[in-house]
Amino acid sequence: MHNIEADYLVVGAGAMGMAFIDALVSETETRVVLVDRNHQPGGHWTTAYPFVRLHQPSAFYGVNSLRLGSDTIDQVGWNEGLYELATAGEVCAYYDHVMRQQFLPTGRVSYFPMSEYLGEGRFATLAGTEYTVDVARRVVDATYMRVVVPSMRPPPYRVAPGIDCVPPNDLPRHAGHQRYVIVGAGKTGIDTCLWLLGQGIAPDRLTWIMPRDSWLLDRATIQPGPLFADLIKASFTARVRAIADAASVEDLFRRLEDVGALLRIDPAIRPTMYRCATVTQAELEQLRGITDVVRMGHLLRVDADKMVLDGGAVPMDGCALYIDCTADGAEKRPAKPIFGTGGITLQSVRGCQQVFSAALIAHVEAAYPDDATKNQLCAPLPHPDTDLDWLRVTLADYGNQLRWLDDPDLTAWLSAARLDVLGHLLGHLAAPGSAKPRVRDRILSMAKSALSATATKLDTLMVEEASLTAP
Ligand SMILES: Cc1cc2nc3c(=O)[nH]c(=O)nc-3n(C[C@H](O)[C@H](O)[C@H](O)COP(=O)(O)OP(=O)(O)OC[C@H]3O[C@@H](n4cnc5c(N)ncnc54)[C@H](O)[C@@H]3O)c2cc1C
């Protein structure tokens, strides 16, 4: 047994652990021990399928201190005209670079890959050496979000012998079937459909198992920088107006769709799922070309001659390739206080912006005195899953944002944070010296009152909805 000392013990070198350490090490002189069972940093990205890309721009992914990619606008493909999206390869190379060129040279980060955390400050390396870390400040749990991608586990339904069923990781090597069955309609299912269509496979050769339809985000409205500032401002204003004018939750979704804040694949079907999946209009058009969509609940079993779902059986000839896209990459975990007696539990503090959240939590840890204040600034925000979660996440988002804008130091930090997608919009207005103070204050005050009124209205809509659905 070896003893080592550190201020922080971080468990998990995924995107959240890396963003947290980057901000902490940049802002303090602390020493960090980082433990991960994986062989390289990057978490789930290291086992991702080969054609995955970020679904939101690289411009606000990674760690705060280093740009990911080159902030170029795609000239070709279904993301044309929008900011680039890193591939899994780029993401992994980036984290390797951050580790080797930024973290380790500080002499304050000790990294233990291929090491299993055993609890109570103890971990074991692959070679079997056990360490106990004497932690002066906190243990940081950067594993709590429990990201699962299909390659990490077998499909959760039975597959008869002789039927081909693969995770998307193996799809390029197994392509060549007459029919492809895409199991699951989350972002991985969407990526898989788009990859097949992008290879020129006709849409009528795809069968898409879609237990729930989903509200989707339009990537054009989630872009950084001055180029898109007017569009983002217009889309924010339209969303705020839709909420203000909504007479009910049902009416709200109608209005949000009308102003382009939410999209859906089939206009005839009212989505019940919302998980921040993000597409472009061009991608949406491609997906709409798939007509064999099976809406019969979850897949239970694949037999030689049929698929069995919650809602019944569908005859199949046994020659199709099934692609399992059912893993829960963004589970709705119970919220727990981020700063607790047991340490820090990294969670989202802005909807579906995990890396930004981790960096902000590190800044709050470094800059604020006590846990009550820190928790007040960092209310955790569980991942959305249902349509109603759009309201919950938006409400919680606005609540956190308002608390941050009430704090001038935090507002200044946000304005310089590369990972803050809103900072690209509000930041340059709020940063000292970049705008006349009176103009800046007026804009901030307008933003605050819009957020505040919107939060109140969302609250009202949710209370009304709850009373309608109460038994
Ligand atoms: C396909 C896909 C695309 C995505 N695209 C985007 C995007 O475009 N933009 C965006 O903001 N977000 C995106 N996300 C969300 C994404 O999940 C987060 O951005 C982020 O990668 C999650 O990182 P994490 O650190 O929470 O988890 P993980 O990546 O799961 O990292 C956790 C780490 O903890 C380690 N670990 C766990 N338990 C132990 C233990 N006991 N001992 C030692 N080590 C342990 C694991 O080995 C792993 O390395 C995407 C997610 C998926 C699945």
PDB file of C-alpha atoms and ligand atoms in Angstrom, residues 11-17 35-38 42-45 49 52-56 61 115-117 142-143 145 147 149 188 329 352-355, ligand 1:
ATOM      1  CA  VAL A  11     -12.223  10.052 -10.063  1.00  0.00           C
ATOM      2  CA  GLY A  12     -12.928   9.984 -13.801  1.00  0.00           C
ATOM      3  CA  ALA A  13     -10.894  11.456 -16.660  1.00  0.00           C
ATOM      4  CA  GLY A  14     -13.897  11.908 -18.939  1.00  0.00           C
ATOM      5  CA  ALA A  15     -14.872  15.264 -20.387  1.00  0.00           C
ATOM      6  CA  MET A  16     -16.264  16.485 -17.049  1.00  0.00           C
ATOM      7  CA  GLY A  17     -13.261  15.463 -14.945  1.00  0.00           C
ATOM      8  CA  VAL A  35      -7.712   8.222 -11.357  1.00  0.00           C
ATOM      9  CA  ASP A  36      -9.461   6.496 -14.258  1.00  0.00           C
ATOM     10  CA  ARG A  37      -9.990   2.863 -15.164  1.00  0.00           C
ATOM     11  CA  ASN A  38      -9.512   3.729 -18.817  1.00  0.00           C
ATOM     12  CA  GLY A  42     -11.752  11.260 -22.726  1.00  0.00           C
ATOM     13  CA  GLY A  43     -14.188   8.826 -21.074  1.00  0.00           C
ATOM     14  CA  HIS A  44     -16.898   7.504 -23.360  1.00  0.00           C
ATOM     15  CA  TRP A  45     -15.299   9.174 -26.394  1.00  0.00           C
ATOM     16  CA  TYR A  49     -18.491   4.566 -32.776  1.00  0.00           C
ATOM     17  CA  VAL A  52     -19.707   9.929 -34.155  1.00  0.00           C
ATOM     18  CA  ARG A  53     -19.106  13.660 -33.982  1.00  0.00           C
ATOM     19  CA  LEU A  54     -19.975  16.212 -31.384  1.00  0.00           C
ATOM     20  CA  HIS A  55     -23.563  17.203 -31.973  1.00  0.00           C
ATOM     21  CA  GLN A  56     -22.856  20.766 -30.862  1.00  0.00           C
ATOM     22  CA  TYR A  61     -16.489  21.733 -25.966  1.00  0.00           C
ATOM     23  CA  SER A 115      -6.740   2.317 -12.168  1.00  0.00           C
ATOM     24  CA  GLU A 116      -9.906   1.354 -10.343  1.00  0.00           C
ATOM     25  CA  TYR A 117     -11.261   3.590  -7.624  1.00  0.00           C
ATOM     26  CA  ALA A 142     -16.592  12.738 -12.081  1.00  0.00           C
ATOM     27  CA  THR A 143     -18.362   9.429 -12.765  1.00  0.00           C
ATOM     28  CA  MET A 145     -23.406  10.954 -14.768  1.00  0.00           C
ATOM     29  CA  VAL A 147     -22.588   7.696 -19.428  1.00  0.00           C
ATOM     30  CA  VAL A 149     -22.697   3.933 -24.978  1.00  0.00           C
ATOM     31  CA  THR A 188     -26.991   7.525 -31.554  1.00  0.00           C
ATOM     32  CA  GLY A 329     -25.758   8.224 -22.941  1.00  0.00           C
ATOM     33  CA  CYS A 352     -26.989  19.463 -21.554  1.00  0.00           C
ATOM     34  CA  GLN A 353     -23.793  21.498 -21.138  1.00  0.00           C
ATOM     35  CA  GLN A 354     -21.743  19.101 -19.031  1.00  0.00           C
ATOM     36  CA  VAL A 355     -18.250  20.357 -19.756  1.00  0.00           C
TER      37      VAL A 355
HETATM   38  C1  LIG B   1     -22.510  10.138 -28.541  1.00  0.00           C
HETATM   39  C2  LIG B   1     -22.460  11.338 -27.633  1.00  0.00           C
HETATM   40  C3  LIG B   1     -22.279  12.609 -28.173  1.00  0.00           C
HETATM   41  C4  LIG B   1     -22.230  13.725 -27.335  1.00  0.00           C
HETATM   42  N1  LIG B   1     -22.052  14.962 -27.887  1.00  0.00           N
HETATM   43  C5  LIG B   1     -21.995  16.044 -27.067  1.00  0.00           C
HETATM   44  C6  LIG B   1     -21.798  17.369 -27.603  1.00  0.00           C
HETATM   45  O1  LIG B   1     -21.703  17.572 -28.794  1.00  0.00           O
HETATM   46  N2  LIG B   1     -21.738  18.409 -26.747  1.00  0.00           N
HETATM   47  C7  LIG B   1     -21.872  18.233 -25.402  1.00  0.00           C
HETATM   48  O2  LIG B   1     -21.788  19.198 -24.649  1.00  0.00           O
HETATM   49  N3  LIG B   1     -22.065  16.998 -24.874  1.00  0.00           N
HETATM   50  C8  LIG B   1     -22.131  15.919 -25.671  1.00  0.00           C
HETATM   51  N4  LIG B   1     -22.343  14.686 -25.129  1.00  0.00           N
HETATM   52  C9  LIG B   1     -22.544  14.592 -23.705  1.00  0.00           C
HETATM   53  C10 LIG B   1     -21.308  13.974 -23.072  1.00  0.00           C
HETATM   54  O3  LIG B   1     -21.769  12.871 -22.350  1.00  0.00           O
HETATM   55  C11 LIG B   1     -20.564  14.855 -22.139  1.00  0.00           C
HETATM   56  O4  LIG B   1     -20.180  15.964 -22.840  1.00  0.00           O
HETATM   57  C12 LIG B   1     -19.320  14.216 -21.558  1.00  0.00           C
HETATM   58  O5  LIG B   1     -18.547  13.573 -22.545  1.00  0.00           O
HETATM   59  C13 LIG B   1     -19.630  13.296 -20.427  1.00  0.00           C
HETATM   60  O6  LIG B   1     -18.421  13.086 -19.767  1.00  0.00           O
HETATM   61  P1  LIG B   1     -18.319  12.540 -18.315  1.00  0.00           P
HETATM   62  O7  LIG B   1     -16.950  12.911 -17.851  1.00  0.00           O
HETATM   63  O8  LIG B   1     -19.477  12.943 -17.494  1.00  0.00           O
HETATM   64  O9  LIG B   1     -18.481  10.954 -18.435  1.00  0.00           O
HETATM   65  P2  LIG B   1     -17.550   9.761 -19.056  1.00  0.00           P
HETATM   66  O10 LIG B   1     -17.145  10.120 -20.397  1.00  0.00           O
HETATM   67  O11 LIG B   1     -18.379   8.571 -18.852  1.00  0.00           O
HETATM   68  O12 LIG B   1     -16.296   9.733 -18.076  1.00  0.00           O
HETATM   69  C14 LIG B   1     -16.308   9.086 -16.834  1.00  0.00           C
HETATM   70  C15 LIG B   1     -14.946   8.423 -16.621  1.00  0.00           C
HETATM   71  O13 LIG B   1     -14.944   7.841 -15.317  1.00  0.00           O
HETATM   72  C16 LIG B   1     -14.224   6.634 -15.357  1.00  0.00           C
HETATM   73  N5  LIG B   1     -14.683   5.799 -14.226  1.00  0.00           N
HETATM   74  C17 LIG B   1     -15.958   5.455 -13.909  1.00  0.00           C
HETATM   75  N6  LIG B   1     -15.968   4.734 -12.775  1.00  0.00           N
HETATM   76  C18 LIG B   1     -14.694   4.597 -12.367  1.00  0.00           C
HETATM   77  C19 LIG B   1     -14.047   3.955 -11.262  1.00  0.00           C
HETATM   78  N7  LIG B   1     -14.732   3.293 -10.315  1.00  0.00           N
HETATM   79  N8  LIG B   1     -12.707   4.017 -11.168  1.00  0.00           N
HETATM   80  C20 LIG B   1     -11.989   4.674 -12.086  1.00  0.00           C
HETATM   81  N9  LIG B   1     -12.538   5.322 -13.146  1.00  0.00           N
HETATM   82  C21 LIG B   1     -13.864   5.284 -13.290  1.00  0.00           C
HETATM   83  C22 LIG B   1     -14.537   6.051 -16.730  1.00  0.00           C
HETATM   84  O14 LIG B   1     -13.499   5.191 -17.156  1.00  0.00           O
HETATM   85  C23 LIG B   1     -14.616   7.321 -17.611  1.00  0.00           C
HETATM   86  O15 LIG B   1     -13.389   7.607 -18.232  1.00  0.00           O
HETATM   87  C24 LIG B   1     -22.380  13.556 -25.940  1.00  0.00           C
HETATM   88  C25 LIG B   1     -22.567  12.273 -25.407  1.00  0.00           C
HETATM   89  C26 LIG B   1     -22.613  11.167 -26.224  1.00  0.00           C
HETATM   90  C27 LIG B   1     -22.823   9.806 -25.606  1.00  0.00           C
END
